PDB file of C-alpha atoms in Angstrom:
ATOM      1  CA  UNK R   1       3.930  -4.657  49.598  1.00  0.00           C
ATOM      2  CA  UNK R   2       0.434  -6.048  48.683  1.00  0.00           C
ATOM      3  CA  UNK R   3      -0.918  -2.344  48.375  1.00  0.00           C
ATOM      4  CA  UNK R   4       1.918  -1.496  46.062  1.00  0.00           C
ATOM      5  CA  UNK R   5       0.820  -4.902  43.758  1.00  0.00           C
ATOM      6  CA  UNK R   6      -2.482  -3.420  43.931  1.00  0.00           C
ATOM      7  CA  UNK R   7      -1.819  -0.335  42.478  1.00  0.00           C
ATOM      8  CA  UNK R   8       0.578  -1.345  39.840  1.00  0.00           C
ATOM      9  CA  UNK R   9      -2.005  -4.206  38.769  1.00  0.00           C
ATOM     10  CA  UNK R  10      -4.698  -0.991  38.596  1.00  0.00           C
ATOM     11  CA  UNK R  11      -2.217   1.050  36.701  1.00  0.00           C
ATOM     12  CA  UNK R  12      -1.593  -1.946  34.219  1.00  0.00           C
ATOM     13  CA  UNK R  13      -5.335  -2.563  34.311  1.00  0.00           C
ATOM     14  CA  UNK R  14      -6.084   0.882  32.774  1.00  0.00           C
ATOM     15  CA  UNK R  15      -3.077   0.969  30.507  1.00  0.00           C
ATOM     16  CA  UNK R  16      -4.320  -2.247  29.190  1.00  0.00           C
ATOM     17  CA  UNK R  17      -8.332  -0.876  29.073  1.00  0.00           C
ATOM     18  CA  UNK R  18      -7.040   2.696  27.712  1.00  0.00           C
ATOM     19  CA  UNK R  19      -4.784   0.747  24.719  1.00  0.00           C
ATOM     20  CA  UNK R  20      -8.443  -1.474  24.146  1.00  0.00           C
ATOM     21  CA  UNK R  21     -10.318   1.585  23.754  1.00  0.00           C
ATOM     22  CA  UNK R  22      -7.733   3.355  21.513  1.00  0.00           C
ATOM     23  CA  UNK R  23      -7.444   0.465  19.176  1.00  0.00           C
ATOM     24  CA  UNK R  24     -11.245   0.003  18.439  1.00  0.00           C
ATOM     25  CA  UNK R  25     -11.848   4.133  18.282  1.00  0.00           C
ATOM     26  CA  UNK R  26      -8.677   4.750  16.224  1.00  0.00           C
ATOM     27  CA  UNK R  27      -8.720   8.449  16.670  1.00  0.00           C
ATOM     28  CA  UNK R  28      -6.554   9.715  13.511  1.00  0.00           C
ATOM     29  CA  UNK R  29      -3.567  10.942  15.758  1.00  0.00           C
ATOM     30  CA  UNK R  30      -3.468   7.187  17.085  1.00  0.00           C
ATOM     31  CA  UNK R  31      -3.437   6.070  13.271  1.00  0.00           C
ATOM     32  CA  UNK R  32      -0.966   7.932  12.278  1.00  0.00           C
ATOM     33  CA  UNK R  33       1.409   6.634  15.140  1.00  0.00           C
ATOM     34  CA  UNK R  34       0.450   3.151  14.102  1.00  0.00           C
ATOM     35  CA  UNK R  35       0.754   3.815  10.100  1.00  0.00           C
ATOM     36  CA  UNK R  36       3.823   5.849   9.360  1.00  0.00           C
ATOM     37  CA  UNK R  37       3.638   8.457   5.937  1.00  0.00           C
ATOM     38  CA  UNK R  38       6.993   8.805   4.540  1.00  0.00           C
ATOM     39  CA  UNK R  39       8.107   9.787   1.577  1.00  0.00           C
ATOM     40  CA  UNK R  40       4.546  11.845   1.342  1.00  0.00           C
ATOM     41  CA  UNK R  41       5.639  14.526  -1.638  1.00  0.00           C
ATOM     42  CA  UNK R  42       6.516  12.268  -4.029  1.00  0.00           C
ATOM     43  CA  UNK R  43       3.742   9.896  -2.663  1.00  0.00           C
ATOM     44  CA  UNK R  44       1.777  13.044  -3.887  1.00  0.00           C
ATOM     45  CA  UNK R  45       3.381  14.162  -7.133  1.00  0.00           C
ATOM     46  CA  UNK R  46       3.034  10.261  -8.464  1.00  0.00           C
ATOM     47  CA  UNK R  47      -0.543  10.320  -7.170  1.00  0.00           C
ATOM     48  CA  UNK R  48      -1.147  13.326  -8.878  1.00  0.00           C
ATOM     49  CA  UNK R  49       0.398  12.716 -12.111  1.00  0.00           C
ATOM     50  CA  UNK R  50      -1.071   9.237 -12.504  1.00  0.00           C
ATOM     51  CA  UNK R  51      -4.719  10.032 -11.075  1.00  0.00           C
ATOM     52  CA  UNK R  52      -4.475   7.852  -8.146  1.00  0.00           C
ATOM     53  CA  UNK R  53      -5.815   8.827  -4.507  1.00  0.00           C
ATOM     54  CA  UNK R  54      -2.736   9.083  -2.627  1.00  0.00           C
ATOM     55  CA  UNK R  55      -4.109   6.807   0.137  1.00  0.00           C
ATOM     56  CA  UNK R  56      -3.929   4.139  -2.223  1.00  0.00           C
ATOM     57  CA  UNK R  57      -0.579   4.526  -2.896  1.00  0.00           C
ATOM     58  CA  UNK R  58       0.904   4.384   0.804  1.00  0.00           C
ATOM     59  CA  UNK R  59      -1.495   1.871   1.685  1.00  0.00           C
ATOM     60  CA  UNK R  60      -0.076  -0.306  -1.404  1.00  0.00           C
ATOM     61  CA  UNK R  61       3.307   0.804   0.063  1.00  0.00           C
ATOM     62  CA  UNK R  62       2.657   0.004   3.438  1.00  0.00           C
ATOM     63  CA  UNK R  63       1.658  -3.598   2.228  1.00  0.00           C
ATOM     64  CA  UNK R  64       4.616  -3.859  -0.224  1.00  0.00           C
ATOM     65  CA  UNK R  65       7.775  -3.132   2.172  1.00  0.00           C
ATOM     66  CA  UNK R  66       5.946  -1.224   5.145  1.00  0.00           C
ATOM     67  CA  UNK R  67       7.707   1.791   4.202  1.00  0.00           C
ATOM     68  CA  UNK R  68      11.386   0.576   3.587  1.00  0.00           C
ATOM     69  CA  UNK R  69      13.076   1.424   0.603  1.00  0.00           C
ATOM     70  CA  UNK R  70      15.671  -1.152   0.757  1.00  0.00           C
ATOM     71  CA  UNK R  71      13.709  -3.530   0.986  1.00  0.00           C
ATOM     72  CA  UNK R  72      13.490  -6.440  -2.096  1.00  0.00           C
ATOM     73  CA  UNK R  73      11.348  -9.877  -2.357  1.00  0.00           C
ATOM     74  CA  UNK R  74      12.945 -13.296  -2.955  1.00  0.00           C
ATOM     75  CA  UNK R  75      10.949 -12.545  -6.898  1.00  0.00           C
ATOM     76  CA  UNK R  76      13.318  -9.741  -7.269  1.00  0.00           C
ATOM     77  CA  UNK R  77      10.899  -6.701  -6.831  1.00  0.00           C
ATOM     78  CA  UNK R  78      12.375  -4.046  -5.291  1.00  0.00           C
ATOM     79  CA  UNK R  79      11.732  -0.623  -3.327  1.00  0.00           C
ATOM     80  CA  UNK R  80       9.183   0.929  -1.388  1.00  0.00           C
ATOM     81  CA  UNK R  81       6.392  -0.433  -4.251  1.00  0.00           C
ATOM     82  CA  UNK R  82       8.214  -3.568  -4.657  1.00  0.00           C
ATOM     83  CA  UNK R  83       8.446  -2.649  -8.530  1.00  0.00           C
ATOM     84  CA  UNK R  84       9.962  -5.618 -10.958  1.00  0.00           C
ATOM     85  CA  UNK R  85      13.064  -4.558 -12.695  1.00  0.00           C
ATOM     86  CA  UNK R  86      11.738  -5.591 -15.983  1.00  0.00           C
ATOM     87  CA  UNK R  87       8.273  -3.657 -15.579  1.00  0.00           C
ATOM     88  CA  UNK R  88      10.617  -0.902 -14.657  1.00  0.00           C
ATOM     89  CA  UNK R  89      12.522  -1.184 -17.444  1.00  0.00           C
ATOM     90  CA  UNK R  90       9.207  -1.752 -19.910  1.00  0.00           C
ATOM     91  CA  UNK R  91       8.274   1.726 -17.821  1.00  0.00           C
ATOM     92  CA  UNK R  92      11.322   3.596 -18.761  1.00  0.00           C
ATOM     93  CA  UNK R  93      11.041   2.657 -22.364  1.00  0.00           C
ATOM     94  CA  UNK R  94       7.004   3.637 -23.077  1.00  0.00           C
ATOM     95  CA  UNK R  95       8.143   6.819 -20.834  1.00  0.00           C
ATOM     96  CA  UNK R  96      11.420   7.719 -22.443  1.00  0.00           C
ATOM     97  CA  UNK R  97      13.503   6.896 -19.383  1.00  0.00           C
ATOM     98  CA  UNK R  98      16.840   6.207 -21.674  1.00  0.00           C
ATOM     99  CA  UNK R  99      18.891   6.973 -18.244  1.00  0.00           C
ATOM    100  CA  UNK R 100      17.375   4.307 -16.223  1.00  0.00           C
ATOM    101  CA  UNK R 101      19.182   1.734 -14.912  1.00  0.00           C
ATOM    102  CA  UNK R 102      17.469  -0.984 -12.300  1.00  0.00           C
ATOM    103  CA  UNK R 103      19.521   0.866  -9.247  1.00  0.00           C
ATOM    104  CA  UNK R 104      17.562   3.698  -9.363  1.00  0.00           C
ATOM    105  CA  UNK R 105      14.391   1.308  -7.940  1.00  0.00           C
ATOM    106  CA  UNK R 106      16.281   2.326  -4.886  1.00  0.00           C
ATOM    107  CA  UNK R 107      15.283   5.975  -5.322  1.00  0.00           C
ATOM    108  CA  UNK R 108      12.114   6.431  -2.956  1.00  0.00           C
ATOM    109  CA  UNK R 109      10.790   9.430  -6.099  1.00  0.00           C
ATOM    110  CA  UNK R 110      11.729   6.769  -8.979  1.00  0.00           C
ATOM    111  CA  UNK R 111      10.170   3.779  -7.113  1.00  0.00           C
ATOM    112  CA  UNK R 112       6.534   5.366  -6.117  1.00  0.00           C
ATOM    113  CA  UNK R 113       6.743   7.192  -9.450  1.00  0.00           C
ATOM    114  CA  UNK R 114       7.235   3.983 -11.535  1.00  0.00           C
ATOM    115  CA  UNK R 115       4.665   2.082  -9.089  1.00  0.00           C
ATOM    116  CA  UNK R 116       2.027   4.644  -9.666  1.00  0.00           C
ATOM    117  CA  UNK R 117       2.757   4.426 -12.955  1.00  0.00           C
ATOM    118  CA  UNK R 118       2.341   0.830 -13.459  1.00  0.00           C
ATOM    119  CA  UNK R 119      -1.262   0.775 -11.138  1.00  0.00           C
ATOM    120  CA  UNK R 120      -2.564   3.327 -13.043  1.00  0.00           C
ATOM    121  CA  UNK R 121      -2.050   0.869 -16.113  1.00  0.00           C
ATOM    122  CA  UNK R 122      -3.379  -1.900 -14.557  1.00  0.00           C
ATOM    123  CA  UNK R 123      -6.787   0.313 -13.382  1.00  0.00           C
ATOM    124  CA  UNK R 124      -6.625   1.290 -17.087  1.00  0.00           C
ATOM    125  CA  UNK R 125      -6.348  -2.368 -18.569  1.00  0.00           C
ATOM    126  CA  UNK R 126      -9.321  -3.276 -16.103  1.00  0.00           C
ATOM    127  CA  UNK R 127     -11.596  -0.639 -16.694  1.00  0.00           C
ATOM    128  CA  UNK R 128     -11.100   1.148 -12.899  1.00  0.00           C
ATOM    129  CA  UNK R 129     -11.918  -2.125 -10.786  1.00  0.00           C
ATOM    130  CA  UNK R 130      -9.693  -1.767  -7.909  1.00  0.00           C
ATOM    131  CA  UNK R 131      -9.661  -5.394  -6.866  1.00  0.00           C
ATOM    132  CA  UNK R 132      -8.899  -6.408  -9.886  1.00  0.00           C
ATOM    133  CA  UNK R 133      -5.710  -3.804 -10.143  1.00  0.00           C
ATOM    134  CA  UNK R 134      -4.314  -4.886  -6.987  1.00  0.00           C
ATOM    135  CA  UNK R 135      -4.803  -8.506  -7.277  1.00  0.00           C
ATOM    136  CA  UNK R 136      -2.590  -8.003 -10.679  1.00  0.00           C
ATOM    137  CA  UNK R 137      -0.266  -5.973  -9.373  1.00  0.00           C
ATOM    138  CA  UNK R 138       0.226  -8.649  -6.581  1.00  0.00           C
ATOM    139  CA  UNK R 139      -0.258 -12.113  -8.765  1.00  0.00           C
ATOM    140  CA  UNK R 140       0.315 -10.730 -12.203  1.00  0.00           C
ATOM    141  CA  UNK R 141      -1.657  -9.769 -14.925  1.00  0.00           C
ATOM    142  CA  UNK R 142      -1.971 -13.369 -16.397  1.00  0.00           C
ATOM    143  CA  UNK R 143      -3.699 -14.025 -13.072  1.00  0.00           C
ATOM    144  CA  UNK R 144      -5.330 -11.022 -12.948  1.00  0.00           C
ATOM    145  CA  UNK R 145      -6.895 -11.368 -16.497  1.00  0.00           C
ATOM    146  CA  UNK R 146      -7.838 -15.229 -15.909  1.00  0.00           C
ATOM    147  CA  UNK R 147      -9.906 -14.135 -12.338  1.00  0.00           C
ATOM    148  CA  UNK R 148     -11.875 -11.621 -13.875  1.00  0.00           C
ATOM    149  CA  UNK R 149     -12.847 -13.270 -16.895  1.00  0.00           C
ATOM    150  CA  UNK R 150     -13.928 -16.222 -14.711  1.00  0.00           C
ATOM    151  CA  UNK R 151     -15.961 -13.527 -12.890  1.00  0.00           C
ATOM    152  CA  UNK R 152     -17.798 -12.347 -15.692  1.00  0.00           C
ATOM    153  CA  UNK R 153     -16.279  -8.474 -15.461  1.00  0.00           C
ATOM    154  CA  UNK R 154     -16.300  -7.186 -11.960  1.00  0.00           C
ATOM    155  CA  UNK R 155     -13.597  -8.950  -9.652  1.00  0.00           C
ATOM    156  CA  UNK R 156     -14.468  -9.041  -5.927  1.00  0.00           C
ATOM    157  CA  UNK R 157     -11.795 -10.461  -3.203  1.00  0.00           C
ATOM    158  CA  UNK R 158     -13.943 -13.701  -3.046  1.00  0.00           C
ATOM    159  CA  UNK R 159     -13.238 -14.299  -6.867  1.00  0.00           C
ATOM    160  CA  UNK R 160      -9.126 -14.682  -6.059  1.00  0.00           C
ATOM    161  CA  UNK R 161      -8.511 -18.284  -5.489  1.00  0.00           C
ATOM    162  CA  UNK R 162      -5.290 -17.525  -4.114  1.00  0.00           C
ATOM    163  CA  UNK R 163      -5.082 -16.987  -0.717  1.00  0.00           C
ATOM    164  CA  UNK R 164      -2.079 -14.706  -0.178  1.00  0.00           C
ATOM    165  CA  UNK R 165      -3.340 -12.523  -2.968  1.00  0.00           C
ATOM    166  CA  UNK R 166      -7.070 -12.473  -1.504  1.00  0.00           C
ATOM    167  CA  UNK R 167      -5.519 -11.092   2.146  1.00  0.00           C
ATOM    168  CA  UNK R 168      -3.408  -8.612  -0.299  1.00  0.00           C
ATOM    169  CA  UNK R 169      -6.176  -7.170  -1.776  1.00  0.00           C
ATOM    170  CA  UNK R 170      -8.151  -6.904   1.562  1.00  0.00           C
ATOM    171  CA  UNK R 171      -5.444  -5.866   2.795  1.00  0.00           C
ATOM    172  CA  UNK R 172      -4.913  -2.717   0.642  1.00  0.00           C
ATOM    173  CA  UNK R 173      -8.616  -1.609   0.485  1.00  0.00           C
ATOM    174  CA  UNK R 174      -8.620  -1.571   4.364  1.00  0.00           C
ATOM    175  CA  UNK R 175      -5.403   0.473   4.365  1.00  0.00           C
ATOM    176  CA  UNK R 176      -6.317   2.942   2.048  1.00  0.00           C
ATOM    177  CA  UNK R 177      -9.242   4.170   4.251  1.00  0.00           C
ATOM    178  CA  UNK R 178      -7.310   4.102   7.038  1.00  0.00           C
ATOM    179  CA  UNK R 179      -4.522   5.978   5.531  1.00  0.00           C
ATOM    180  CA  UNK R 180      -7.394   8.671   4.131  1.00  0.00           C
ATOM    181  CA  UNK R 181      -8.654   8.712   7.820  1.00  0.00           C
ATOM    182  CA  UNK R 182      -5.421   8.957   9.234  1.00  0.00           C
ATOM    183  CA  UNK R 183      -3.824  11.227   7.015  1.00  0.00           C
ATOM    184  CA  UNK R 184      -6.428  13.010   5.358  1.00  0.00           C
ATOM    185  CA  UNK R 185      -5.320  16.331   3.865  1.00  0.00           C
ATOM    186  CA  UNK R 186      -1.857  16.157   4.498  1.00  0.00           C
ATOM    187  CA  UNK R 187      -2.108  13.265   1.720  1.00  0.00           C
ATOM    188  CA  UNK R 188      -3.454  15.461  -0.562  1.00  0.00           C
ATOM    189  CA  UNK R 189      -7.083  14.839  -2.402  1.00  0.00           C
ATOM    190  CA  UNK R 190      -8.314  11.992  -4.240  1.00  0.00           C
ATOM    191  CA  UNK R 191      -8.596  12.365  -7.943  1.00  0.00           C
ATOM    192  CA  UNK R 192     -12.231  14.006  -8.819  1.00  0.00           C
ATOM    193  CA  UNK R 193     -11.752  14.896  -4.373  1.00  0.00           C
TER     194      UNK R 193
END
């Protein structure tokens, strides 16, 4: 009895040491286990069409709703991107979406296309800073605007007073390279990549 204790306690032992050593090498097969990819082509195609490295997009939609499409936030956002109906709507009109109605949000290829459309206006409204961008798209662009005038042009995740938006931001960065190192390839290239 107290052999067979000892050898499952050595087999849990090196499960538990072999998990350890997995988790701080992160080989890319053991990231992508740990950070699912769907939806990748029209992760892609939005990418593409709005010049936006694809890794940024599923890590923004890993943050958002981990992947989900039915998912929606007590604010009302909705989808994988967790895209507002009324910037969808404001979307649809610059874009000459006279079909759309707010139930297509639930469409995996409307949702990532509308939320890659909307980040690539907010790196566009703040001259390419990231942090900035995401902090907006999180907190709004009232928010947004008010940080990065307060720090004089270049937002860094220390500038965001709020705290939920800070961790969102960090948040995002750190997924982004791990969905590039996970990924790679199979995401496609980053724009100018």
């Amino acid at each position: 009895m107290r052999r067979s204790l000892l050898i499952v306690g050595l087999a849990l032992a090196a499960l538990a040491l072999a998990w350890g050593v997995l988790s701080v090498a992160r080989p890319a097969w053991y990231l992508r286990a740990v950070y699912p990819l769907a939806h990748a082509d029209a992760i892609r195609a939005a990418a593409a069409r709005n010049r936006l490295d694809p890794a940024l997009v599923a890590a923004v939609i890993y943050e958002e709703s981990r992947f989900r499409d039915d998912v929606s936030s007590h604010q009302g956002a909705v989808g994988l991107m967790q895209v507002l109906p009324s910037t969808a709507q404001e979307i649809a009109r610059k874009t000459g979406g006279t079909d759309f109605v707010v139930t297509d949000l639930t469409d995996p290829r409307v949702n990532v296309l509308y939320g890659c459309y909307y980040l690539r206006e907010l790196l566009d409204r703040y001259g390419g800073d990231k942090v900035a961008a995401i902090a907006a798209n999180n907190a709004g662009e009232s928010n947004g605007d008010a940080w990065l005038s307060v720090a004089g042009g270049k937002l860094t995740t220390a500038d965001i007073p709020f705290s939920e938006t800070r961790d969102y931001v960090a948040a995002v960065l750190r997924l982004q390279r791990t969905y590039r190192r996970a990924w790679g390839a199979s995401l496609g290239p980053a724009p100018g990549g």
